[in-house]
Amino acid sequence: RILCIDYGGKRTGLAVTDPLQIIATGLTTVDTKDLHAFIKNYLLTEPIELILIGEPLNLDDSPTHATPLVHQAIRQLQKQFPAIPIQTVDERFTSKMATQAMIQMGMKKKDREVKANKDKIAATIMLQEYLANK
């Protein structure tokens, strides 16, 4: 399986592939402070071959205010899970795409305003794009 992370200061959206790495599915959204514990528990039942993490960049490829947070998270993940390779993916426009996907799915406005839904869908979009281009 491949695990994809839409890392945020407060919440982190997670998506995962099926064992054959064909289909991307939204997994959950966790409080960022609980991310490592969640991954550790997840690994007890499911093997992960690769962790993808969204890298926030501006349109000109320069770092955003959130880029250093993501780089710090990558270092922490590498330290805690040294056997799992970590790769960054472009996360530009994924939040907007997640909002559009929720509208197209017919999700009620009240449910679209739940930011946890957007984080999980954004992670799924990043993972789908990775699979499509792999």
Short mmCIF file of N, CA, C and O in Angstrom, two decimals:
data_model
loop_
_atom_site.label_atom_id
_atom_site.label_comp_id
_atom_site.label_asym_id
_atom_site.label_seq_id
_atom_site.Cartn_x
_atom_site.Cartn_y
_atom_site.Cartn_z
N ARG A 1 0.83 -1.19 0.00
CA ARG A 1 0.00 0.00 0.00
C ARG A 1 0.87 1.25 0.00
O ARG A 1 1.98 1.24 0.50
N ILE A 2 0.31 2.32 -0.54
CA ILE A 2 0.94 3.62 -0.48
C ILE A 2 0.05 4.50 0.39
O ILE A 2 -1.17 4.52 0.22
N LEU A 3 0.66 5.20 1.34
CA LEU A 3 -0.06 6.12 2.22
C LEU A 3 0.25 7.54 1.76
O LEU A 3 1.41 7.88 1.55
N CYS A 4 -0.78 8.35 1.59
CA CYS A 4 -0.59 9.74 1.19
C CYS A 4 -1.06 10.66 2.31
O CYS A 4 -2.13 10.43 2.90
N ILE A 5 -0.27 11.69 2.58
CA ILE A 5 -0.53 12.59 3.68
C ILE A 5 -0.71 14.01 3.17
O ILE A 5 0.14 14.54 2.47
N ASP A 6 -1.86 14.61 3.53
CA ASP A 6 -2.08 16.04 3.30
C ASP A 6 -1.84 16.69 4.66
O ASP A 6 -2.75 16.79 5.48
N TYR A 7 -0.60 17.10 4.88
CA TYR A 7 -0.16 17.56 6.20
C TYR A 7 -0.62 18.98 6.47
O TYR A 7 -0.51 19.86 5.62
N GLY A 8 -1.14 19.20 7.67
CA GLY A 8 -1.56 20.53 8.08
C GLY A 8 -1.15 20.81 9.50
O GLY A 8 -0.83 19.89 10.26
N GLY A 9 -1.14 22.06 9.88
CA GLY A 9 -0.75 22.46 11.22
C GLY A 9 -1.65 21.88 12.30
O GLY A 9 -1.18 21.52 13.37
N LYS A 10 -2.94 21.76 12.01
CA LYS A 10 -3.89 21.23 12.98
C LYS A 10 -4.39 19.83 12.62
O LYS A 10 -4.47 18.96 13.47
N ARG A 11 -4.77 19.67 11.34
CA ARG A 11 -5.34 18.41 10.89
C ARG A 11 -4.52 17.87 9.73
O ARG A 11 -3.95 18.63 8.94
N THR A 12 -4.53 16.54 9.59
CA THR A 12 -3.82 15.89 8.51
C THR A 12 -4.75 14.87 7.86
O THR A 12 -5.28 13.99 8.53
N GLY A 13 -4.94 15.04 6.55
CA GLY A 13 -5.76 14.10 5.79
C GLY A 13 -4.91 12.95 5.30
O GLY A 13 -3.75 13.12 4.91
N LEU A 14 -5.51 11.76 5.32
CA LEU A 14 -4.79 10.56 4.91
C LEU A 14 -5.59 9.79 3.86
O LEU A 14 -6.81 9.68 3.97
N ALA A 15 -4.88 9.26 2.87
CA ALA A 15 -5.48 8.39 1.87
C ALA A 15 -4.53 7.22 1.68
O ALA A 15 -3.34 7.31 1.99
N VAL A 16 -5.07 6.13 1.18
CA VAL A 16 -4.26 4.92 1.02
C VAL A 16 -4.70 4.17 -0.24
O VAL A 16 -5.84 4.32 -0.69
N THR A 17 -3.78 3.39 -0.79
CA THR A 17 -4.14 2.55 -1.94
C THR A 17 -4.60 1.19 -1.45
O THR A 17 -4.37 0.82 -0.30
N ASP A 18 -5.18 0.46 -2.37
CA ASP A 18 -5.44 -0.96 -2.11
C ASP A 18 -4.09 -1.69 -2.18
O ASP A 18 -3.09 -1.10 -2.58
N PRO A 19 -4.04 -2.97 -1.77
CA PRO A 19 -2.76 -3.68 -1.79
C PRO A 19 -2.09 -3.74 -3.16
O PRO A 19 -0.86 -3.77 -3.25
N LEU A 20 -2.86 -3.72 -4.25
CA LEU A 20 -2.27 -3.78 -5.58
C LEU A 20 -1.88 -2.39 -6.11
O LEU A 20 -1.39 -2.26 -7.22
N GLN A 21 -2.14 -1.37 -5.31
CA GLN A 21 -1.80 0.02 -5.63
C GLN A 21 -2.46 0.49 -6.93
O GLN A 21 -1.85 1.13 -7.78
N ILE A 22 -3.76 0.19 -7.04
CA ILE A 22 -4.54 0.59 -8.20
C ILE A 22 -5.53 1.69 -7.85
O ILE A 22 -5.71 2.63 -8.60
N ILE A 23 -6.17 1.56 -6.68
CA ILE A 23 -7.25 2.48 -6.28
C ILE A 23 -6.82 3.28 -5.06
O ILE A 23 -6.30 2.73 -4.09
N ALA A 24 -7.07 4.59 -5.12
CA ALA A 24 -6.82 5.48 -3.97
C ALA A 24 -8.13 5.70 -3.23
O ALA A 24 -9.15 5.98 -3.85
N THR A 25 -8.08 5.59 -1.91
CA THR A 25 -9.27 5.76 -1.09
C THR A 25 -8.94 6.68 0.08
O THR A 25 -7.87 6.53 0.70
N GLY A 26 -9.84 7.59 0.39
CA GLY A 26 -9.67 8.41 1.58
C GLY A 26 -9.70 7.52 2.82
O GLY A 26 -10.58 6.67 2.95
N LEU A 27 -8.74 7.70 3.69
CA LEU A 27 -8.65 6.87 4.89
C LEU A 27 -9.31 7.57 6.08
O LEU A 27 -10.29 7.09 6.62
N THR A 28 -8.77 8.71 6.46
CA THR A 28 -9.31 9.44 7.60
C THR A 28 -8.61 10.80 7.69
O THR A 28 -7.72 11.10 6.92
N THR A 29 -9.04 11.57 8.66
CA THR A 29 -8.34 12.80 9.03
C THR A 29 -8.02 12.68 10.50
O THR A 29 -8.88 12.28 11.29
N VAL A 30 -6.79 13.00 10.86
CA VAL A 30 -6.38 12.92 12.27
C VAL A 30 -5.85 14.28 12.71
O VAL A 30 -5.41 15.08 11.89
N ASP A 31 -5.89 14.51 14.01
CA ASP A 31 -5.20 15.68 14.55
C ASP A 31 -3.71 15.48 14.25
O ASP A 31 -3.18 14.38 14.45
N THR A 32 -3.06 16.50 13.77
CA THR A 32 -1.66 16.38 13.37
C THR A 32 -0.79 15.84 14.51
O THR A 32 0.11 15.04 14.28
N LYS A 33 -1.10 16.24 15.72
CA LYS A 33 -0.30 15.76 16.87
C LYS A 33 -0.41 14.23 17.04
O LYS A 33 0.44 13.61 17.66
N ASP A 34 -1.45 13.62 16.49
CA ASP A 34 -1.67 12.17 16.61
C ASP A 34 -1.20 11.39 15.38
O ASP A 34 -1.40 10.17 15.32
N LEU A 35 -0.59 12.06 14.41
CA LEU A 35 -0.24 11.42 13.15
C LEU A 35 0.69 10.22 13.33
O LEU A 35 0.43 9.14 12.81
N HIS A 36 1.77 10.39 14.07
CA HIS A 36 2.74 9.31 14.24
C HIS A 36 2.11 8.10 14.91
O HIS A 36 2.35 6.96 14.49
N ALA A 37 1.31 8.33 15.94
CA ALA A 37 0.64 7.22 16.64
C ALA A 37 -0.32 6.51 15.69
O ALA A 37 -0.41 5.27 15.69
N PHE A 38 -1.03 7.28 14.88
CA PHE A 38 -1.97 6.67 13.94
C PHE A 38 -1.22 5.77 12.95
O PHE A 38 -1.63 4.63 12.71
N ILE A 39 -0.14 6.28 12.37
CA ILE A 39 0.62 5.49 11.40
C ILE A 39 1.19 4.23 12.06
O ILE A 39 1.15 3.14 11.49
N LYS A 40 1.71 4.39 13.25
CA LYS A 40 2.27 3.25 13.98
C LYS A 40 1.22 2.16 14.17
O LYS A 40 1.47 0.98 13.92
N ASN A 41 0.02 2.55 14.58
CA ASN A 41 -1.08 1.58 14.75
C ASN A 41 -1.52 0.99 13.42
O ASN A 41 -1.82 -0.20 13.34
N TYR A 42 -1.57 1.81 12.39
CA TYR A 42 -1.98 1.33 11.07
C TYR A 42 -1.01 0.27 10.56
O TYR A 42 -1.42 -0.74 9.98
N LEU A 43 0.29 0.49 10.81
CA LEU A 43 1.31 -0.46 10.37
C LEU A 43 1.20 -1.82 11.05
O LEU A 43 1.75 -2.81 10.55
N LEU A 44 0.50 -1.89 12.17
CA LEU A 44 0.31 -3.17 12.85
C LEU A 44 -0.55 -4.12 12.03
O LEU A 44 -0.43 -5.34 12.16
N THR A 45 -1.43 -3.56 11.19
CA THR A 45 -2.33 -4.41 10.41
C THR A 45 -2.11 -4.32 8.91
O THR A 45 -2.51 -5.21 8.18
N GLU A 46 -1.51 -3.23 8.45
CA GLU A 46 -1.33 -3.03 7.01
C GLU A 46 0.10 -2.60 6.70
O GLU A 46 0.60 -1.65 7.29
N PRO A 47 0.75 -3.28 5.76
CA PRO A 47 2.09 -2.84 5.36
C PRO A 47 2.01 -1.60 4.46
O PRO A 47 1.09 -1.47 3.66
N ILE A 48 2.97 -0.72 4.61
CA ILE A 48 3.07 0.47 3.77
C ILE A 48 4.42 0.43 3.07
O ILE A 48 5.45 0.34 3.73
N GLU A 49 4.40 0.50 1.74
CA GLU A 49 5.64 0.47 0.97
C GLU A 49 6.22 1.85 0.73
O GLU A 49 7.41 1.99 0.48
N LEU A 50 5.34 2.88 0.75
CA LEU A 50 5.78 4.22 0.42
C LEU A 50 4.84 5.22 1.10
O LEU A 50 3.63 4.98 1.17
N ILE A 51 5.43 6.31 1.60
CA ILE A 51 4.63 7.42 2.13
C ILE A 51 4.81 8.60 1.19
O ILE A 51 5.94 9.00 0.89
N LEU A 52 3.69 9.13 0.70
CA LEU A 52 3.71 10.36 -0.08
C LEU A 52 3.23 11.48 0.82
O LEU A 52 2.31 11.28 1.62
N ILE A 53 3.82 12.64 0.71
CA ILE A 53 3.38 13.78 1.50
C ILE A 53 3.31 15.00 0.58
O ILE A 53 4.22 15.24 -0.21
N GLY A 54 2.21 15.71 0.67
CA GLY A 54 2.02 16.88 -0.18
C GLY A 54 2.97 18.00 0.21
O GLY A 54 3.09 18.35 1.38
N GLU A 55 3.65 18.54 -0.80
CA GLU A 55 4.58 19.65 -0.56
C GLU A 55 3.94 20.94 -1.05
O GLU A 55 3.66 21.08 -2.24
N PRO A 56 3.70 21.87 -0.13
CA PRO A 56 3.08 23.14 -0.54
C PRO A 56 4.08 24.05 -1.23
O PRO A 56 5.13 24.36 -0.67
N LEU A 57 3.75 24.45 -2.45
CA LEU A 57 4.59 25.36 -3.22
C LEU A 57 3.73 26.43 -3.86
O LEU A 57 2.56 26.20 -4.17
N ASN A 58 4.33 27.59 -4.10
CA ASN A 58 3.66 28.65 -4.84
C ASN A 58 3.68 28.31 -6.32
O ASN A 58 4.39 27.39 -6.75
N LEU A 59 2.94 29.08 -7.12
CA LEU A 59 2.90 28.83 -8.56
C LEU A 59 4.27 28.90 -9.22
O LEU A 59 4.53 28.21 -10.20
N ASP A 60 5.18 29.71 -8.66
CA ASP A 60 6.53 29.83 -9.23
C ASP A 60 7.51 28.81 -8.62
O ASP A 60 8.72 28.94 -8.74
N ASP A 61 6.97 27.80 -7.95
CA ASP A 61 7.75 26.72 -7.30
C ASP A 61 8.51 27.16 -6.06
O ASP A 61 9.32 26.40 -5.53
N SER A 62 8.28 28.37 -5.59
CA SER A 62 8.93 28.81 -4.35
C SER A 62 8.17 28.26 -3.15
O SER A 62 6.97 27.95 -3.25
N PRO A 63 8.83 28.11 -2.00
CA PRO A 63 8.17 27.59 -0.82
C PRO A 63 7.07 28.53 -0.31
O PRO A 63 7.15 29.74 -0.49
N THR A 64 6.06 27.96 0.32
CA THR A 64 5.02 28.75 0.98
C THR A 64 5.36 28.83 2.46
O THR A 64 6.35 28.24 2.92
N HIS A 65 4.50 29.49 3.23
CA HIS A 65 4.71 29.56 4.68
C HIS A 65 4.63 28.18 5.32
O HIS A 65 5.19 27.93 6.38
N ALA A 66 3.93 27.24 4.67
CA ALA A 66 3.74 25.90 5.24
C ALA A 66 4.83 24.91 4.83
O ALA A 66 4.94 23.84 5.44
N THR A 67 5.64 25.25 3.86
CA THR A 67 6.66 24.32 3.37
C THR A 67 7.63 23.87 4.47
O THR A 67 7.91 22.68 4.58
N PRO A 68 8.16 24.78 5.31
CA PRO A 68 9.06 24.32 6.38
C PRO A 68 8.39 23.34 7.35
O PRO A 68 9.04 22.40 7.83
N LEU A 69 7.09 23.52 7.63
CA LEU A 69 6.37 22.57 8.50
C LEU A 69 6.35 21.18 7.90
O LEU A 69 6.55 20.18 8.59
N VAL A 70 6.10 21.11 6.59
CA VAL A 70 6.06 19.82 5.92
C VAL A 70 7.44 19.18 5.91
O VAL A 70 7.58 17.98 6.17
N HIS A 71 8.48 19.97 5.66
CA HIS A 71 9.85 19.42 5.66
C HIS A 71 10.23 18.90 7.05
O HIS A 71 10.89 17.86 7.16
N GLN A 72 9.79 19.59 8.08
CA GLN A 72 10.03 19.12 9.44
C GLN A 72 9.28 17.81 9.69
O GLN A 72 9.82 16.87 10.28
N ALA A 73 8.05 17.73 9.22
CA ALA A 73 7.26 16.50 9.37
C ALA A 73 7.93 15.33 8.65
O ALA A 73 7.96 14.21 9.17
N ILE A 74 8.49 15.60 7.47
CA ILE A 74 9.18 14.55 6.71
C ILE A 74 10.37 14.02 7.52
O ILE A 74 10.56 12.81 7.64
N ARG A 75 11.15 14.93 8.10
CA ARG A 75 12.31 14.50 8.92
C ARG A 75 11.85 13.63 10.09
O ARG A 75 12.47 12.61 10.41
N GLN A 76 10.75 14.02 10.73
CA GLN A 76 10.24 13.24 11.87
C GLN A 76 9.74 11.87 11.41
O GLN A 76 9.98 10.86 12.09
N LEU A 77 9.06 11.83 10.27
CA LEU A 77 8.57 10.55 9.75
C LEU A 77 9.74 9.63 9.37
O LEU A 77 9.71 8.43 9.65
N GLN A 78 10.79 10.20 8.76
CA GLN A 78 11.96 9.41 8.39
C GLN A 78 12.64 8.83 9.63
O GLN A 78 13.13 7.71 9.60
N LYS A 79 12.64 9.60 10.68
CA LYS A 79 13.27 9.16 11.93
C LYS A 79 12.45 8.03 12.57
O LYS A 79 13.01 7.03 13.03
N GLN A 80 11.13 8.19 12.58
CA GLN A 80 10.27 7.20 13.25
C GLN A 80 10.04 5.95 12.39
O GLN A 80 9.87 4.86 12.92
N PHE A 81 10.02 6.11 11.07
CA PHE A 81 9.75 4.99 10.17
C PHE A 81 10.85 4.89 9.11
O PHE A 81 10.60 5.08 7.92
N PRO A 82 12.09 4.59 9.53
CA PRO A 82 13.23 4.63 8.61
C PRO A 82 13.15 3.62 7.46
O PRO A 82 13.79 3.81 6.43
N ALA A 83 12.39 2.55 7.62
CA ALA A 83 12.31 1.52 6.58
C ALA A 83 11.36 1.90 5.45
O ALA A 83 11.35 1.24 4.40
N ILE A 84 10.56 2.94 5.62
CA ILE A 84 9.57 3.32 4.61
C ILE A 84 10.07 4.55 3.85
O ILE A 84 10.28 5.60 4.46
N PRO A 85 10.23 4.43 2.54
CA PRO A 85 10.65 5.61 1.77
C PRO A 85 9.56 6.68 1.78
O PRO A 85 8.36 6.36 1.82
N ILE A 86 9.98 7.94 1.75
CA ILE A 86 9.05 9.07 1.76
C ILE A 86 9.35 9.92 0.53
O ILE A 86 10.50 10.22 0.23
N GLN A 87 8.29 10.31 -0.15
CA GLN A 87 8.42 11.10 -1.37
C GLN A 87 7.42 12.26 -1.30
O GLN A 87 6.31 12.09 -0.81
N THR A 88 7.83 13.43 -1.79
CA THR A 88 6.90 14.56 -1.83
C THR A 88 6.15 14.57 -3.16
O THR A 88 6.66 14.09 -4.18
N VAL A 89 4.92 15.10 -3.11
CA VAL A 89 4.12 15.30 -4.31
C VAL A 89 3.58 16.72 -4.28
O VAL A 89 3.39 17.31 -3.22
N ASP A 90 3.33 17.27 -5.43
CA ASP A 90 2.82 18.62 -5.56
C ASP A 90 1.39 18.67 -5.03
O ASP A 90 0.54 17.89 -5.47
N GLU A 91 1.13 19.56 -4.08
CA GLU A 91 -0.22 19.64 -3.54
C GLU A 91 -0.96 20.90 -3.98
O GLU A 91 -2.03 21.19 -3.48
N ARG A 92 -0.39 21.62 -4.95
CA ARG A 92 -1.07 22.82 -5.43
C ARG A 92 -2.44 22.46 -5.99
O ARG A 92 -2.59 21.47 -6.70
N PHE A 93 -3.41 23.26 -5.64
CA PHE A 93 -4.79 23.17 -6.14
C PHE A 93 -5.58 21.99 -5.57
O PHE A 93 -6.75 21.84 -5.89
N THR A 94 -4.98 21.15 -4.73
CA THR A 94 -5.73 19.98 -4.26
C THR A 94 -6.90 20.37 -3.36
O THR A 94 -7.93 19.71 -3.39
N SER A 95 -6.76 21.43 -2.57
CA SER A 95 -7.88 21.85 -1.73
C SER A 95 -9.04 22.35 -2.58
O SER A 95 -10.20 22.04 -2.31
N LYS A 96 -8.71 23.11 -3.62
CA LYS A 96 -9.77 23.58 -4.53
C LYS A 96 -10.40 22.41 -5.26
O LYS A 96 -11.62 22.36 -5.45
N MET A 97 -9.58 21.47 -5.69
CA MET A 97 -10.10 20.29 -6.37
C MET A 97 -10.97 19.46 -5.43
O MET A 97 -11.99 18.91 -5.84
N ALA A 98 -10.58 19.39 -4.15
CA ALA A 98 -11.37 18.65 -3.16
C ALA A 98 -12.74 19.30 -2.99
O ALA A 98 -13.76 18.61 -2.92
N THR A 99 -12.77 20.63 -2.93
CA THR A 99 -14.04 21.34 -2.80
C THR A 99 -14.92 21.06 -4.01
O THR A 99 -16.12 20.77 -3.86
N GLN A 100 -14.33 21.12 -5.21
CA GLN A 100 -15.10 20.83 -6.43
C GLN A 100 -15.62 19.40 -6.43
O GLN A 100 -16.75 19.14 -6.83
N ALA A 101 -14.79 18.46 -5.97
CA ALA A 101 -15.22 17.06 -5.92
C ALA A 101 -16.39 16.88 -4.97
O ALA A 101 -17.34 16.15 -5.27
N MET A 102 -16.35 17.57 -3.82
CA MET A 102 -17.46 17.46 -2.86
C MET A 102 -18.75 18.02 -3.46
O MET A 102 -19.83 17.45 -3.26
N ILE A 103 -18.65 19.10 -4.22
CA ILE A 103 -19.82 19.68 -4.87
C ILE A 103 -20.37 18.70 -5.92
O ILE A 103 -21.57 18.43 -5.96
N GLN A 104 -19.46 18.13 -6.72
CA GLN A 104 -19.88 17.19 -7.76
C GLN A 104 -20.50 15.92 -7.18
O GLN A 104 -21.35 15.30 -7.80
N MET A 105 -20.05 15.54 -5.97
CA MET A 105 -20.61 14.36 -5.32
C MET A 105 -21.98 14.65 -4.71
O MET A 105 -22.64 13.76 -4.21
N GLY A 106 -22.37 15.93 -4.74
CA GLY A 106 -23.66 16.30 -4.17
C GLY A 106 -23.64 16.43 -2.66
O GLY A 106 -24.68 16.37 -2.00
N MET A 107 -22.45 16.63 -2.10
CA MET A 107 -22.32 16.76 -0.66
C MET A 107 -22.99 18.07 -0.21
O MET A 107 -22.83 19.10 -0.84
N LYS A 108 -23.75 17.98 0.86
CA LYS A 108 -24.43 19.17 1.38
C LYS A 108 -23.40 20.21 1.84
O LYS A 108 -22.31 19.87 2.26
N LYS A 109 -23.80 21.49 1.76
CA LYS A 109 -22.89 22.58 2.12
C LYS A 109 -22.37 22.41 3.54
O LYS A 109 -21.19 22.64 3.81
N LYS A 110 -23.23 21.98 4.44
CA LYS A 110 -22.82 21.78 5.84
C LYS A 110 -21.68 20.77 5.93
O LYS A 110 -20.72 20.95 6.66
N ASP A 111 -21.76 19.68 5.15
CA ASP A 111 -20.72 18.65 5.16
C ASP A 111 -19.45 19.14 4.46
O ASP A 111 -18.35 18.75 4.82
N ARG A 112 -19.62 19.99 3.43
CA ARG A 112 -18.44 20.53 2.74
C ARG A 112 -17.65 21.46 3.64
O ARG A 112 -16.45 21.65 3.45
N GLU A 113 -18.32 22.08 4.60
CA GLU A 113 -17.65 23.01 5.50
C GLU A 113 -16.84 22.30 6.58
O GLU A 113 -16.06 22.93 7.27
N VAL A 114 -17.03 20.99 6.71
CA VAL A 114 -16.22 20.21 7.66
C VAL A 114 -14.84 20.05 7.03
O VAL A 114 -14.68 19.32 6.05
N LYS A 115 -13.86 20.78 7.56
CA LYS A 115 -12.54 20.83 6.94
C LYS A 115 -11.87 19.46 6.89
O LYS A 115 -11.06 19.19 6.01
N ALA A 116 -12.21 18.58 7.83
CA ALA A 116 -11.63 17.24 7.83
C ALA A 116 -11.98 16.49 6.54
O ALA A 116 -11.15 15.74 6.01
N ASN A 117 -13.18 16.72 6.01
CA ASN A 117 -13.56 16.07 4.75
C ASN A 117 -12.65 16.54 3.62
O ASN A 117 -12.20 15.73 2.81
N LYS A 118 -12.39 17.83 3.56
CA LYS A 118 -11.55 18.39 2.50
C LYS A 118 -10.13 17.84 2.59
O LYS A 118 -9.52 17.53 1.56
N ASP A 119 -9.59 17.70 3.79
CA ASP A 119 -8.22 17.21 3.97
C ASP A 119 -8.08 15.77 3.46
O ASP A 119 -7.11 15.44 2.78
N LYS A 120 -9.04 14.93 3.80
CA LYS A 120 -9.01 13.53 3.37
C LYS A 120 -9.16 13.42 1.86
O LYS A 120 -8.46 12.66 1.21
N ILE A 121 -10.05 14.23 1.28
CA ILE A 121 -10.25 14.20 -0.17
C ILE A 121 -9.03 14.75 -0.89
O ILE A 121 -8.61 14.23 -1.93
N ALA A 122 -8.40 15.80 -0.34
CA ALA A 122 -7.19 16.35 -0.95
C ALA A 122 -6.08 15.29 -0.98
O ALA A 122 -5.37 15.15 -1.98
N ALA A 123 -5.93 14.53 0.09
CA ALA A 123 -4.93 13.45 0.13
C ALA A 123 -5.26 12.40 -0.93
O ALA A 123 -4.36 11.88 -1.60
N THR A 124 -6.54 12.10 -1.10
CA THR A 124 -6.96 11.11 -2.09
C THR A 124 -6.64 11.60 -3.50
O THR A 124 -6.16 10.83 -4.34
N ILE A 125 -6.88 12.88 -3.76
CA ILE A 125 -6.58 13.45 -5.08
C ILE A 125 -5.08 13.38 -5.37
O ILE A 125 -4.66 12.99 -6.46
N MET A 126 -4.25 13.72 -4.38
CA MET A 126 -2.79 13.65 -4.58
C MET A 126 -2.38 12.21 -4.90
O MET A 126 -1.54 11.97 -5.78
N LEU A 127 -2.97 11.26 -4.19
CA LEU A 127 -2.62 9.85 -4.39
C LEU A 127 -3.10 9.37 -5.76
O LEU A 127 -2.36 8.66 -6.46
N GLN A 128 -4.29 9.77 -6.18
CA GLN A 128 -4.79 9.39 -7.51
C GLN A 128 -3.88 9.94 -8.59
O GLN A 128 -3.57 9.23 -9.56
N GLU A 129 -3.44 11.19 -8.44
CA GLU A 129 -2.56 11.80 -9.43
C GLU A 129 -1.21 11.05 -9.48
O GLU A 129 -0.66 10.82 -10.55
N TYR A 130 -0.70 10.68 -8.31
CA TYR A 130 0.55 9.92 -8.26
C TYR A 130 0.39 8.59 -9.00
O TYR A 130 1.24 8.22 -9.82
N LEU A 131 -0.70 7.88 -8.73
CA LEU A 131 -0.93 6.59 -9.37
C LEU A 131 -1.08 6.73 -10.88
O LEU A 131 -0.58 5.92 -11.65
N ALA A 132 -1.75 7.79 -11.31
CA ALA A 132 -1.97 8.03 -12.74
C ALA A 132 -0.67 8.33 -13.48
O ALA A 132 -0.55 8.03 -14.67
N ASN A 133 0.29 8.91 -12.79
CA ASN A 133 1.55 9.32 -13.42
C ASN A 133 2.72 8.39 -13.13
O ASN A 133 3.85 8.68 -13.50
N LYS A 134 2.46 7.30 -12.43
CA LYS A 134 3.55 6.41 -12.01
C LYS A 134 3.98 5.49 -13.12
O LYS A 134 3.31 5.18 -14.03
#
